[in-house]
């Protein structure tokens, strides 16, 4: 317990120091939400990877490898396709056409100037972050319990640290702490994974000791035959459906750096999705109980095959990496409420200093609320998956259709499509036969949005595009 608390204290001090340093650089809302558009390649890649290929993801992916074998690669790797799409299509559109965007709704505004779409997209942007801040805080506190830190103490110490540095330092604090956490995770991961392969007899030993069905990348053991296609679509939606993804496009110093960050995040996603599938198989060969939940597979190996202090260090690092997603979501909440709703519709005359002040207050309020709701216990983690279905799917559907259809998309139906996606996601969660379909909720909410936008735009042409055609 003392080692775990010591590491938490050291990392906490470092993160708070980064937050204090960042706060001195925050002079405008631009600084607070996109880091003054000054981030270089390493920090851009680090913050992207920490958010999308962080500790929670790698734990879950190892569990998937343990359960589904090489077919589990299809669960994580397709996320790369979303990142590649953003690099190839969205970076140019979002950075060239405006130059001063700081949120996803800004992009919609610039293209269509439609109030309905602006409000709907902002509201949908809030669904995932609000749930994730609390869910990630809950998950981190549960991890600390395994090294002897009481659950409630973990919530208020770790969650409090994240709230403070994110609130005072804004996006710069988020980006730099993400990069540090990602580096630490890489080091500890590289220092432990080889032992799993060694004890399991190397790659050849893993292959020889694994059943044919688990080695078949096209068969998801015990799952429906349509699982892989749904995993692919869900993976593509992953990064496209989050406001924070677009902050990283805007915060990069140049277009080239923005693209590089997305491409390398995609490459890291494919690499870790592949590696973790074999790590899971290695743990299975070593005799891990078949009834382990996904997030307990790798901790089982650490506790049974590695020195106790290694397991403690890894647990704390995973916990901090998990919180790297929470800090991004907290900053995203503040951005959406303050910039996309308050400054555009509630108080359009507010100057930048007031907008910045409101943004800091909003971040603090939602940080405190996350701590409060996290005390409710593990039931809050259920919101993680639900929010993805309700928020990420519809938002990604709107982004993809607008990016590809451009002026041909009717902005009213883009907004209606997002709302239809939210409704479809809700129906999916409530109907048992639909809820049991792997990744079905996210896929259905994404598909509903796309379908409504495309059909609505074909029948009711965008007036601006229609006038340009007639001219």
PDB file of N, CA and C in Angstrom, residues 93-185:
ATOM      1  N   UNK A  93     -10.111  20.000 -44.414  1.00  0.00           N
ATOM      2  CA  UNK A  93     -11.384  20.716 -44.361  1.00  0.00           C
ATOM      3  C   UNK A  93     -11.477  21.598 -43.119  1.00  0.00           C
ATOM      4  N   UNK A  94     -11.032  21.081 -41.984  1.00  0.00           N
ATOM      5  CA  UNK A  94     -11.225  21.791 -40.725  1.00  0.00           C
ATOM      6  C   UNK A  94     -10.195  22.880 -40.473  1.00  0.00           C
ATOM      7  N   UNK A  95      -9.016  22.735 -41.036  1.00  0.00           N
ATOM      8  CA  UNK A  95      -7.970  23.736 -40.804  1.00  0.00           C
ATOM      9  C   UNK A  95      -7.897  24.771 -41.926  1.00  0.00           C
ATOM     10  N   UNK A  96      -8.221  24.376 -43.146  1.00  0.00           N
ATOM     11  CA  UNK A  96      -8.107  25.295 -44.275  1.00  0.00           C
ATOM     12  C   UNK A  96      -9.312  26.227 -44.388  1.00  0.00           C
ATOM     13  N   UNK A  97     -10.496  25.710 -44.098  1.00  0.00           N
ATOM     14  CA  UNK A  97     -11.703  26.496 -44.346  1.00  0.00           C
ATOM     15  C   UNK A  97     -11.993  27.530 -43.272  1.00  0.00           C
ATOM     16  N   UNK A  98     -11.394  27.374 -42.104  1.00  0.00           N
ATOM     17  CA  UNK A  98     -11.682  28.335 -41.036  1.00  0.00           C
ATOM     18  C   UNK A  98     -10.434  28.953 -40.455  1.00  0.00           C
ATOM     19  N   UNK A  99      -9.576  28.102 -39.963  1.00  0.00           N
ATOM     20  CA  UNK A  99      -8.340  28.597 -39.372  1.00  0.00           C
ATOM     21  C   UNK A  99      -8.482  28.982 -37.916  1.00  0.00           C
ATOM     22  N   UNK A 100      -9.705  29.257 -37.471  1.00  0.00           N
ATOM     23  CA  UNK A 100      -9.894  29.659 -36.079  1.00  0.00           C
ATOM     24  C   UNK A 100     -10.928  28.794 -35.367  1.00  0.00           C
ATOM     25  N   UNK A 101     -11.179  27.590 -35.861  1.00  0.00           N
ATOM     26  CA  UNK A 101     -12.117  26.688 -35.195  1.00  0.00           C
ATOM     27  C   UNK A 101     -11.488  26.184 -33.902  1.00  0.00           C
ATOM     28  N   UNK A 102     -12.329  25.990 -32.883  1.00  0.00           N
ATOM     29  CA  UNK A 102     -11.840  25.332 -31.679  1.00  0.00           C
ATOM     30  C   UNK A 102     -12.760  24.175 -31.263  1.00  0.00           C
ATOM     31  N   UNK A 103     -13.869  24.004 -31.973  1.00  0.00           N
ATOM     32  CA  UNK A 103     -14.793  22.920 -31.641  1.00  0.00           C
ATOM     33  C   UNK A 103     -15.367  22.320 -32.913  1.00  0.00           C
ATOM     34  N   UNK A 104     -15.971  21.145 -32.784  1.00  0.00           N
ATOM     35  CA  UNK A 104     -16.609  20.511 -33.935  1.00  0.00           C
ATOM     36  C   UNK A 104     -17.797  21.319 -34.447  1.00  0.00           C
ATOM     37  N   UNK A 105     -18.684  21.832 -33.581  1.00  0.00           N
ATOM     38  CA  UNK A 105     -19.784  22.659 -34.086  1.00  0.00           C
ATOM     39  C   UNK A 105     -19.321  23.893 -34.872  1.00  0.00           C
ATOM     40  N   UNK A 106     -18.116  24.394 -34.597  1.00  0.00           N
ATOM     41  CA  UNK A 106     -17.577  25.513 -35.383  1.00  0.00           C
ATOM     42  C   UNK A 106     -17.500  25.135 -36.858  1.00  0.00           C
ATOM     43  N   UNK A 107     -17.099  23.910 -37.109  1.00  0.00           N
ATOM     44  CA  UNK A 107     -16.968  23.422 -38.488  1.00  0.00           C
ATOM     45  C   UNK A 107     -18.330  23.369 -39.163  1.00  0.00           C
ATOM     46  N   UNK A 108     -19.326  22.846 -38.438  1.00  0.00           N
ATOM     47  CA  UNK A 108     -20.686  22.827 -38.974  1.00  0.00           C
ATOM     48  C   UNK A 108     -21.186  24.251 -39.231  1.00  0.00           C
ATOM     49  N   UNK A 109     -20.922  25.164 -38.276  1.00  0.00           N
ATOM     50  CA  UNK A 109     -21.355  26.567 -38.414  1.00  0.00           C
ATOM     51  C   UNK A 109     -20.775  27.208 -39.662  1.00  0.00           C
ATOM     52  N   UNK A 110     -19.488  26.993 -39.876  1.00  0.00           N
ATOM     53  CA  UNK A 110     -18.799  27.609 -41.005  1.00  0.00           C
ATOM     54  C   UNK A 110     -19.352  27.127 -42.342  1.00  0.00           C
ATOM     55  N   UNK A 111     -19.767  25.880 -42.362  1.00  0.00           N
ATOM     56  CA  UNK A 111     -20.245  25.298 -43.617  1.00  0.00           C
ATOM     57  C   UNK A 111     -21.697  25.653 -43.912  1.00  0.00           C
ATOM     58  N   UNK A 112     -22.561  25.694 -42.868  1.00  0.00           N
ATOM     59  CA  UNK A 112     -23.993  25.832 -43.116  1.00  0.00           C
ATOM     60  C   UNK A 112     -24.659  27.047 -42.467  1.00  0.00           C
ATOM     61  N   UNK A 113     -24.059  27.606 -41.402  1.00  0.00           N
ATOM     62  CA  UNK A 113     -24.669  28.741 -40.681  1.00  0.00           C
ATOM     63  C   UNK A 113     -26.106  28.412 -40.271  1.00  0.00           C
ATOM     64  N   UNK A 114     -26.283  27.239 -39.705  1.00  0.00           N
ATOM     65  CA  UNK A 114     -27.616  26.769 -39.335  1.00  0.00           C
ATOM     66  C   UNK A 114     -27.702  26.613 -37.814  1.00  0.00           C
ATOM     67  N   UNK A 115     -28.564  27.406 -37.188  1.00  0.00           N
ATOM     68  CA  UNK A 115     -28.672  27.431 -35.730  1.00  0.00           C
ATOM     69  C   UNK A 115     -29.128  26.084 -35.167  1.00  0.00           C
ATOM     70  N   UNK A 116     -30.083  25.465 -35.820  1.00  0.00           N
ATOM     71  CA  UNK A 116     -30.598  24.177 -35.349  1.00  0.00           C
ATOM     72  C   UNK A 116     -29.485  23.133 -35.288  1.00  0.00           C
ATOM     73  N   UNK A 117     -28.702  23.026 -36.355  1.00  0.00           N
ATOM     74  CA  UNK A 117     -27.604  22.062 -36.388  1.00  0.00           C
ATOM     75  C   UNK A 117     -26.557  22.394 -35.330  1.00  0.00           C
ATOM     76  N   UNK A 118     -26.275  23.672 -35.144  1.00  0.00           N
ATOM     77  CA  UNK A 118     -25.276  24.081 -34.156  1.00  0.00           C
ATOM     78  C   UNK A 118     -25.658  23.636 -32.751  1.00  0.00           C
ATOM     79  N   UNK A 119     -26.920  23.849 -32.395  1.00  0.00           N
ATOM     80  CA  UNK A 119     -27.386  23.494 -31.053  1.00  0.00           C
ATOM     81  C   UNK A 119     -27.428  21.982 -30.871  1.00  0.00           C
ATOM     82  N   UNK A 120     -27.966  21.278 -31.867  1.00  0.00           N
ATOM     83  CA  UNK A 120     -28.064  19.821 -31.768  1.00  0.00           C
ATOM     84  C   UNK A 120     -26.682  19.187 -31.661  1.00  0.00           C
ATOM     85  N   UNK A 121     -25.756  19.613 -32.517  1.00  0.00           N
ATOM     86  CA  UNK A 121     -24.414  19.025 -32.500  1.00  0.00           C
ATOM     87  C   UNK A 121     -23.715  19.295 -31.177  1.00  0.00           C
ATOM     88  N   UNK A 122     -23.930  20.477 -30.604  1.00  0.00           N
ATOM     89  CA  UNK A 122     -23.315  20.800 -29.311  1.00  0.00           C
ATOM     90  C   UNK A 122     -23.867  19.899 -28.210  1.00  0.00           C
ATOM     91  N   UNK A 123     -25.168  19.702 -28.201  1.00  0.00           N
ATOM     92  CA  UNK A 123     -25.791  18.852 -27.177  1.00  0.00           C
ATOM     93  C   UNK A 123     -25.307  17.409 -27.306  1.00  0.00           C
ATOM     94  N   UNK A 124     -25.233  16.911 -28.544  1.00  0.00           N
ATOM     95  CA  UNK A 124     -24.768  15.536 -28.755  1.00  0.00           C
ATOM     96  C   UNK A 124     -23.296  15.395 -28.354  1.00  0.00           C
ATOM     97  N   UNK A 125     -22.529  16.472 -28.564  1.00  0.00           N
ATOM     98  CA  UNK A 125     -21.118  16.462 -28.160  1.00  0.00           C
ATOM     99  C   UNK A 125     -20.946  16.242 -26.660  1.00  0.00           C
ATOM    100  N   UNK A 126     -21.960  16.588 -25.873  1.00  0.00           N
ATOM    101  CA  UNK A 126     -21.860  16.503 -24.414  1.00  0.00           C
ATOM    102  C   UNK A 126     -22.128  15.108 -23.863  1.00  0.00           C
ATOM    103  N   UNK A 127     -22.815  14.272 -24.622  1.00  0.00           N
ATOM    104  CA  UNK A 127     -23.291  12.996 -24.083  1.00  0.00           C
ATOM    105  C   UNK A 127     -22.148  12.107 -23.598  1.00  0.00           C
ATOM    106  N   UNK A 128     -21.148  11.881 -24.439  1.00  0.00           N
ATOM    107  CA  UNK A 128     -20.054  10.993 -24.053  1.00  0.00           C
ATOM    108  C   UNK A 128     -19.188  11.589 -22.947  1.00  0.00           C
ATOM    109  N   UNK A 129     -18.706  12.821 -23.067  1.00  0.00           N
ATOM    110  CA  UNK A 129     -17.806  13.355 -22.037  1.00  0.00           C
ATOM    111  C   UNK A 129     -18.394  13.380 -20.633  1.00  0.00           C
ATOM    112  N   UNK A 130     -19.657  13.762 -20.505  1.00  0.00           N
ATOM    113  CA  UNK A 130     -20.255  13.846 -19.167  1.00  0.00           C
ATOM    114  C   UNK A 130     -20.245  12.478 -18.492  1.00  0.00           C
ATOM    115  N   UNK A 131     -20.565  11.435 -19.230  1.00  0.00           N
ATOM    116  CA  UNK A 131     -20.562  10.087 -18.647  1.00  0.00           C
ATOM    117  C   UNK A 131     -19.144   9.582 -18.418  1.00  0.00           C
ATOM    118  N   UNK A 132     -18.258   9.877 -19.356  1.00  0.00           N
ATOM    119  CA  UNK A 132     -16.901   9.334 -19.267  1.00  0.00           C
ATOM    120  C   UNK A 132     -16.102   9.900 -18.107  1.00  0.00           C
ATOM    121  N   UNK A 133     -16.257  11.170 -17.793  1.00  0.00           N
ATOM    122  CA  UNK A 133     -15.492  11.759 -16.692  1.00  0.00           C
ATOM    123  C   UNK A 133     -15.760  10.979 -15.407  1.00  0.00           C
ATOM    124  N   UNK A 134     -17.027  10.717 -15.135  1.00  0.00           N
ATOM    125  CA  UNK A 134     -17.389   9.981 -13.926  1.00  0.00           C
ATOM    126  C   UNK A 134     -16.979   8.519 -14.019  1.00  0.00           C
ATOM    127  N   UNK A 135     -17.232   7.890 -15.155  1.00  0.00           N
ATOM    128  CA  UNK A 135     -16.914   6.468 -15.317  1.00  0.00           C
ATOM    129  C   UNK A 135     -15.415   6.216 -15.193  1.00  0.00           C
ATOM    130  N   UNK A 136     -14.597   7.079 -15.774  1.00  0.00           N
ATOM    131  CA  UNK A 136     -13.150   6.907 -15.699  1.00  0.00           C
ATOM    132  C   UNK A 136     -12.631   7.140 -14.286  1.00  0.00           C
ATOM    133  N   UNK A 137     -13.233   8.105 -13.578  1.00  0.00           N
ATOM    134  CA  UNK A 137     -12.848   8.339 -12.185  1.00  0.00           C
ATOM    135  C   UNK A 137     -13.182   7.121 -11.336  1.00  0.00           C
ATOM    136  N   UNK A 138     -14.348   6.528 -11.587  1.00  0.00           N
ATOM    137  CA  UNK A 138     -14.760   5.317 -10.876  1.00  0.00           C
ATOM    138  C   UNK A 138     -13.796   4.170 -11.154  1.00  0.00           C
ATOM    139  N   UNK A 139     -13.454   3.973 -12.425  1.00  0.00           N
ATOM    140  CA  UNK A 139     -12.548   2.885 -12.807  1.00  0.00           C
ATOM    141  C   UNK A 139     -11.168   3.067 -12.175  1.00  0.00           C
ATOM    142  N   UNK A 140     -10.669   4.297 -12.167  1.00  0.00           N
ATOM    143  CA  UNK A 140      -9.360   4.559 -11.585  1.00  0.00           C
ATOM    144  C   UNK A 140      -9.347   4.267 -10.085  1.00  0.00           C
ATOM    145  N   UNK A 141     -10.407   4.660  -9.400  1.00  0.00           N
ATOM    146  CA  UNK A 141     -10.497   4.413  -7.954  1.00  0.00           C
ATOM    147  C   UNK A 141     -10.557   2.918  -7.664  1.00  0.00           C
ATOM    148  N   UNK A 142     -11.254   2.152  -8.509  1.00  0.00           N
ATOM    149  CA  UNK A 142     -11.312   0.705  -8.335  1.00  0.00           C
ATOM    150  C   UNK A 142      -9.938   0.073  -8.525  1.00  0.00           C
ATOM    151  N   UNK A 143      -9.157   0.599  -9.458  1.00  0.00           N
ATOM    152  CA  UNK A 143      -7.805   0.083  -9.656  1.00  0.00           C
ATOM    153  C   UNK A 143      -6.949   0.324  -8.421  1.00  0.00           C
ATOM    154  N   UNK A 144      -7.078   1.494  -7.832  1.00  0.00           N
ATOM    155  CA  UNK A 144      -6.285   1.810  -6.650  1.00  0.00           C
ATOM    156  C   UNK A 144      -6.669   0.933  -5.463  1.00  0.00           C
ATOM    157  N   UNK A 145      -7.905   0.476  -5.439  1.00  0.00           N
ATOM    158  CA  UNK A 145      -8.325  -0.435  -4.365  1.00  0.00           C
ATOM    159  C   UNK A 145      -7.459  -1.681  -4.329  1.00  0.00           C
ATOM    160  N   UNK A 146      -6.992  -2.129  -5.503  1.00  0.00           N
ATOM    161  CA  UNK A 146      -6.204  -3.360  -5.559  1.00  0.00           C
ATOM    162  C   UNK A 146      -4.828  -3.200  -4.923  1.00  0.00           C
ATOM    163  N   UNK A 147      -4.374  -1.962  -4.716  1.00  0.00           N
ATOM    164  CA  UNK A 147      -3.084  -1.742  -4.048  1.00  0.00           C
ATOM    165  C   UNK A 147      -3.287  -1.158  -2.655  1.00  0.00           C
ATOM    166  N   UNK A 148      -4.515  -1.272  -2.140  1.00  0.00           N
ATOM    167  CA  UNK A 148      -4.754  -0.909  -0.752  1.00  0.00           C
ATOM    168  C   UNK A 148      -5.276   0.475  -0.484  1.00  0.00           C
ATOM    169  N   UNK A 149      -5.590   1.240  -1.527  1.00  0.00           N
ATOM    170  CA  UNK A 149      -6.122   2.587  -1.329  1.00  0.00           C
ATOM    171  C   UNK A 149      -7.649   2.510  -1.270  1.00  0.00           C
ATOM    172  N   UNK A 150      -8.277   2.967  -0.197  1.00  0.00           N
ATOM    173  CA  UNK A 150      -9.736   2.917  -0.091  1.00  0.00           C
ATOM    174  C   UNK A 150     -10.406   3.605  -1.275  1.00  0.00           C
ATOM    175  N   UNK A 151     -11.544   3.050  -1.704  1.00  0.00           N
ATOM    176  CA  UNK A 151     -12.231   3.539  -2.896  1.00  0.00           C
ATOM    177  C   UNK A 151     -12.531   5.039  -2.825  1.00  0.00           C
ATOM    178  N   UNK A 152     -13.127   5.482  -1.747  1.00  0.00           N
ATOM    179  CA  UNK A 152     -13.508   6.890  -1.629  1.00  0.00           C
ATOM    180  C   UNK A 152     -12.286   7.797  -1.627  1.00  0.00           C
ATOM    181  N   UNK A 153     -11.225   7.345  -0.956  1.00  0.00           N
ATOM    182  CA  UNK A 153      -9.978   8.122  -0.950  1.00  0.00           C
ATOM    183  C   UNK A 153      -9.430   8.239  -2.363  1.00  0.00           C
ATOM    184  N   UNK A 154      -9.477   7.132  -3.102  1.00  0.00           N
ATOM    185  CA  UNK A 154      -8.989   7.143  -4.483  1.00  0.00           C
ATOM    186  C   UNK A 154      -9.752   8.125  -5.346  1.00  0.00           C
ATOM    187  N   UNK A 155     -11.064   8.186  -5.155  1.00  0.00           N
ATOM    188  CA  UNK A 155     -11.891   9.108  -5.939  1.00  0.00           C
ATOM    189  C   UNK A 155     -11.464  10.549  -5.708  1.00  0.00           C
ATOM    190  N   UNK A 156     -11.374  10.930  -4.440  1.00  0.00           N
ATOM    191  CA  UNK A 156     -11.144  12.334  -4.140  1.00  0.00           C
ATOM    192  C   UNK A 156      -9.688  12.763  -4.312  1.00  0.00           C
ATOM    193  N   UNK A 157      -8.761  11.824  -4.145  1.00  0.00           N
ATOM    194  CA  UNK A 157      -7.347  12.179  -4.342  1.00  0.00           C
ATOM    195  C   UNK A 157      -7.018  12.238  -5.832  1.00  0.00           C
ATOM    196  N   UNK A 158      -7.232  11.112  -6.536  1.00  0.00           N
ATOM    197  CA  UNK A 158      -6.872  11.059  -7.961  1.00  0.00           C
ATOM    198  C   UNK A 158      -7.810  11.922  -8.789  1.00  0.00           C
ATOM    199  N   UNK A 159      -9.130  11.765  -8.553  1.00  0.00           N
ATOM    200  CA  UNK A 159     -10.087  12.585  -9.290  1.00  0.00           C
ATOM    201  C   UNK A 159      -9.887  14.058  -9.023  1.00  0.00           C
ATOM    202  N   UNK A 160      -9.552  14.382  -7.761  1.00  0.00           N
ATOM    203  CA  UNK A 160      -9.310  15.785  -7.410  1.00  0.00           C
ATOM    204  C   UNK A 160      -8.097  16.350  -8.121  1.00  0.00           C
ATOM    205  N   UNK A 161      -7.034  15.542  -8.232  1.00  0.00           N
ATOM    206  CA  UNK A 161      -5.823  15.984  -8.924  1.00  0.00           C
ATOM    207  C   UNK A 161      -6.124  16.293 -10.382  1.00  0.00           C
ATOM    208  N   UNK A 162      -6.852  15.373 -11.025  1.00  0.00           N
ATOM    209  CA  UNK A 162      -7.208  15.568 -12.439  1.00  0.00           C
ATOM    210  C   UNK A 162      -8.071  16.813 -12.609  1.00  0.00           C
ATOM    211  N   UNK A 163      -9.047  16.983 -11.720  1.00  0.00           N
ATOM    212  CA  UNK A 163      -9.922  18.146 -11.803  1.00  0.00           C
ATOM    213  C   UNK A 163      -9.130  19.442 -11.680  1.00  0.00           C
ATOM    214  N   UNK A 164      -8.197  19.473 -10.753  1.00  0.00           N
ATOM    215  CA  UNK A 164      -7.442  20.706 -10.507  1.00  0.00           C
ATOM    216  C   UNK A 164      -6.536  21.047 -11.685  1.00  0.00           C
ATOM    217  N   UNK A 165      -5.713  20.087 -12.134  1.00  0.00           N
ATOM    218  CA  UNK A 165      -4.777  20.447 -13.206  1.00  0.00           C
ATOM    219  C   UNK A 165      -5.500  20.703 -14.527  1.00  0.00           C
ATOM    220  N   UNK A 166      -6.610  19.991 -14.775  1.00  0.00           N
ATOM    221  CA  UNK A 166      -7.371  20.227 -16.010  1.00  0.00           C
ATOM    222  C   UNK A 166      -8.049  21.587 -15.980  1.00  0.00           C
ATOM    223  N   UNK A 167      -8.567  21.954 -14.821  1.00  0.00           N
ATOM    224  CA  UNK A 167      -9.308  23.208 -14.699  1.00  0.00           C
ATOM    225  C   UNK A 167      -8.399  24.416 -14.748  1.00  0.00           C
ATOM    226  N   UNK A 168      -7.285  24.376 -14.049  1.00  0.00           N
ATOM    227  CA  UNK A 168      -6.413  25.561 -14.009  1.00  0.00           C
ATOM    228  C   UNK A 168      -5.533  25.657 -15.252  1.00  0.00           C
ATOM    229  N   UNK A 169      -5.150  24.513 -15.821  1.00  0.00           N
ATOM    230  CA  UNK A 169      -4.213  24.530 -16.947  1.00  0.00           C
ATOM    231  C   UNK A 169      -4.842  24.386 -18.312  1.00  0.00           C
ATOM    232  N   UNK A 170      -6.117  23.968 -18.364  1.00  0.00           N
ATOM    233  CA  UNK A 170      -6.789  23.826 -19.646  1.00  0.00           C
ATOM    234  C   UNK A 170      -6.157  22.777 -20.546  1.00  0.00           C
ATOM    235  N   UNK A 171      -6.298  22.990 -21.842  1.00  0.00           N
ATOM    236  CA  UNK A 171      -5.880  21.978 -22.813  1.00  0.00           C
ATOM    237  C   UNK A 171      -4.380  21.698 -22.773  1.00  0.00           C
ATOM    238  N   UNK A 172      -3.564  22.707 -22.522  1.00  0.00           N
ATOM    239  CA  UNK A 172      -2.120  22.476 -22.454  1.00  0.00           C
ATOM    240  C   UNK A 172      -1.784  21.489 -21.354  1.00  0.00           C
ATOM    241  N   UNK A 173      -2.421  21.652 -20.183  1.00  0.00           N
ATOM    242  CA  UNK A 173      -2.191  20.721 -19.078  1.00  0.00           C
ATOM    243  C   UNK A 173      -2.638  19.321 -19.467  1.00  0.00           C
ATOM    244  N   UNK A 174      -3.780  19.230 -20.136  1.00  0.00           N
ATOM    245  CA  UNK A 174      -4.298  17.935 -20.586  1.00  0.00           C
ATOM    246  C   UNK A 174      -3.314  17.273 -21.550  1.00  0.00           C
ATOM    247  N   UNK A 175      -2.864  18.030 -22.532  1.00  0.00           N
ATOM    248  CA  UNK A 175      -1.991  17.468 -23.568  1.00  0.00           C
ATOM    249  C   UNK A 175      -0.648  17.026 -23.009  1.00  0.00           C
ATOM    250  N   UNK A 176      -0.031  17.860 -22.187  1.00  0.00           N
ATOM    251  CA  UNK A 176       1.296  17.518 -21.666  1.00  0.00           C
ATOM    252  C   UNK A 176       1.240  16.387 -20.644  1.00  0.00           C
ATOM    253  N   UNK A 177       0.227  16.365 -19.784  1.00  0.00           N
ATOM    254  CA  UNK A 177       0.113  15.249 -18.842  1.00  0.00           C
ATOM    255  C   UNK A 177      -0.232  13.957 -19.578  1.00  0.00           C
ATOM    256  N   UNK A 178      -1.037  14.073 -20.628  1.00  0.00           N
ATOM    257  CA  UNK A 178      -1.330  12.893 -21.449  1.00  0.00           C
ATOM    258  C   UNK A 178      -0.046  12.302 -22.023  1.00  0.00           C
ATOM    259  N   UNK A 179       0.799  13.179 -22.557  1.00  0.00           N
ATOM    260  CA  UNK A 179       2.047  12.716 -23.175  1.00  0.00           C
ATOM    261  C   UNK A 179       2.947  12.024 -22.145  1.00  0.00           C
ATOM    262  N   UNK A 180       3.015  12.598 -20.937  1.00  0.00           N
ATOM    263  CA  UNK A 180       3.824  11.996 -19.864  1.00  0.00           C
ATOM    264  C   UNK A 180       3.246  10.638 -19.466  1.00  0.00           C
ATOM    265  N   UNK A 181       1.931  10.574 -19.298  1.00  0.00           N
ATOM    266  CA  UNK A 181       1.282   9.329 -18.900  1.00  0.00           C
ATOM    267  C   UNK A 181       1.448   8.253 -19.970  1.00  0.00           C
ATOM    268  N   UNK A 182       1.367   8.639 -21.232  1.00  0.00           N
ATOM    269  CA  UNK A 182       1.544   7.682 -22.319  1.00  0.00           C
ATOM    270  C   UNK A 182       2.959   7.132 -22.339  1.00  0.00           C
ATOM    271  N   UNK A 183       3.940   7.994 -22.106  1.00  0.00           N
ATOM    272  CA  UNK A 183       5.334   7.562 -22.074  1.00  0.00           C
ATOM    273  C   UNK A 183       5.563   6.576 -20.922  1.00  0.00           C
ATOM    274  N   UNK A 184       5.023   6.899 -19.754  1.00  0.00           N
ATOM    275  CA  UNK A 184       5.166   6.007 -18.594  1.00  0.00           C
ATOM    276  C   UNK A 184       4.521   4.655 -18.879  1.00  0.00           C
ATOM    277  N   UNK A 185       3.335   4.691 -19.487  1.00  0.00           N
ATOM    278  CA  UNK A 185       2.633   3.445 -19.811  1.00  0.00           C
ATOM    279  C   UNK A 185       3.442   2.604 -20.790  1.00  0.00           C
TER     280      UNK A 185
END
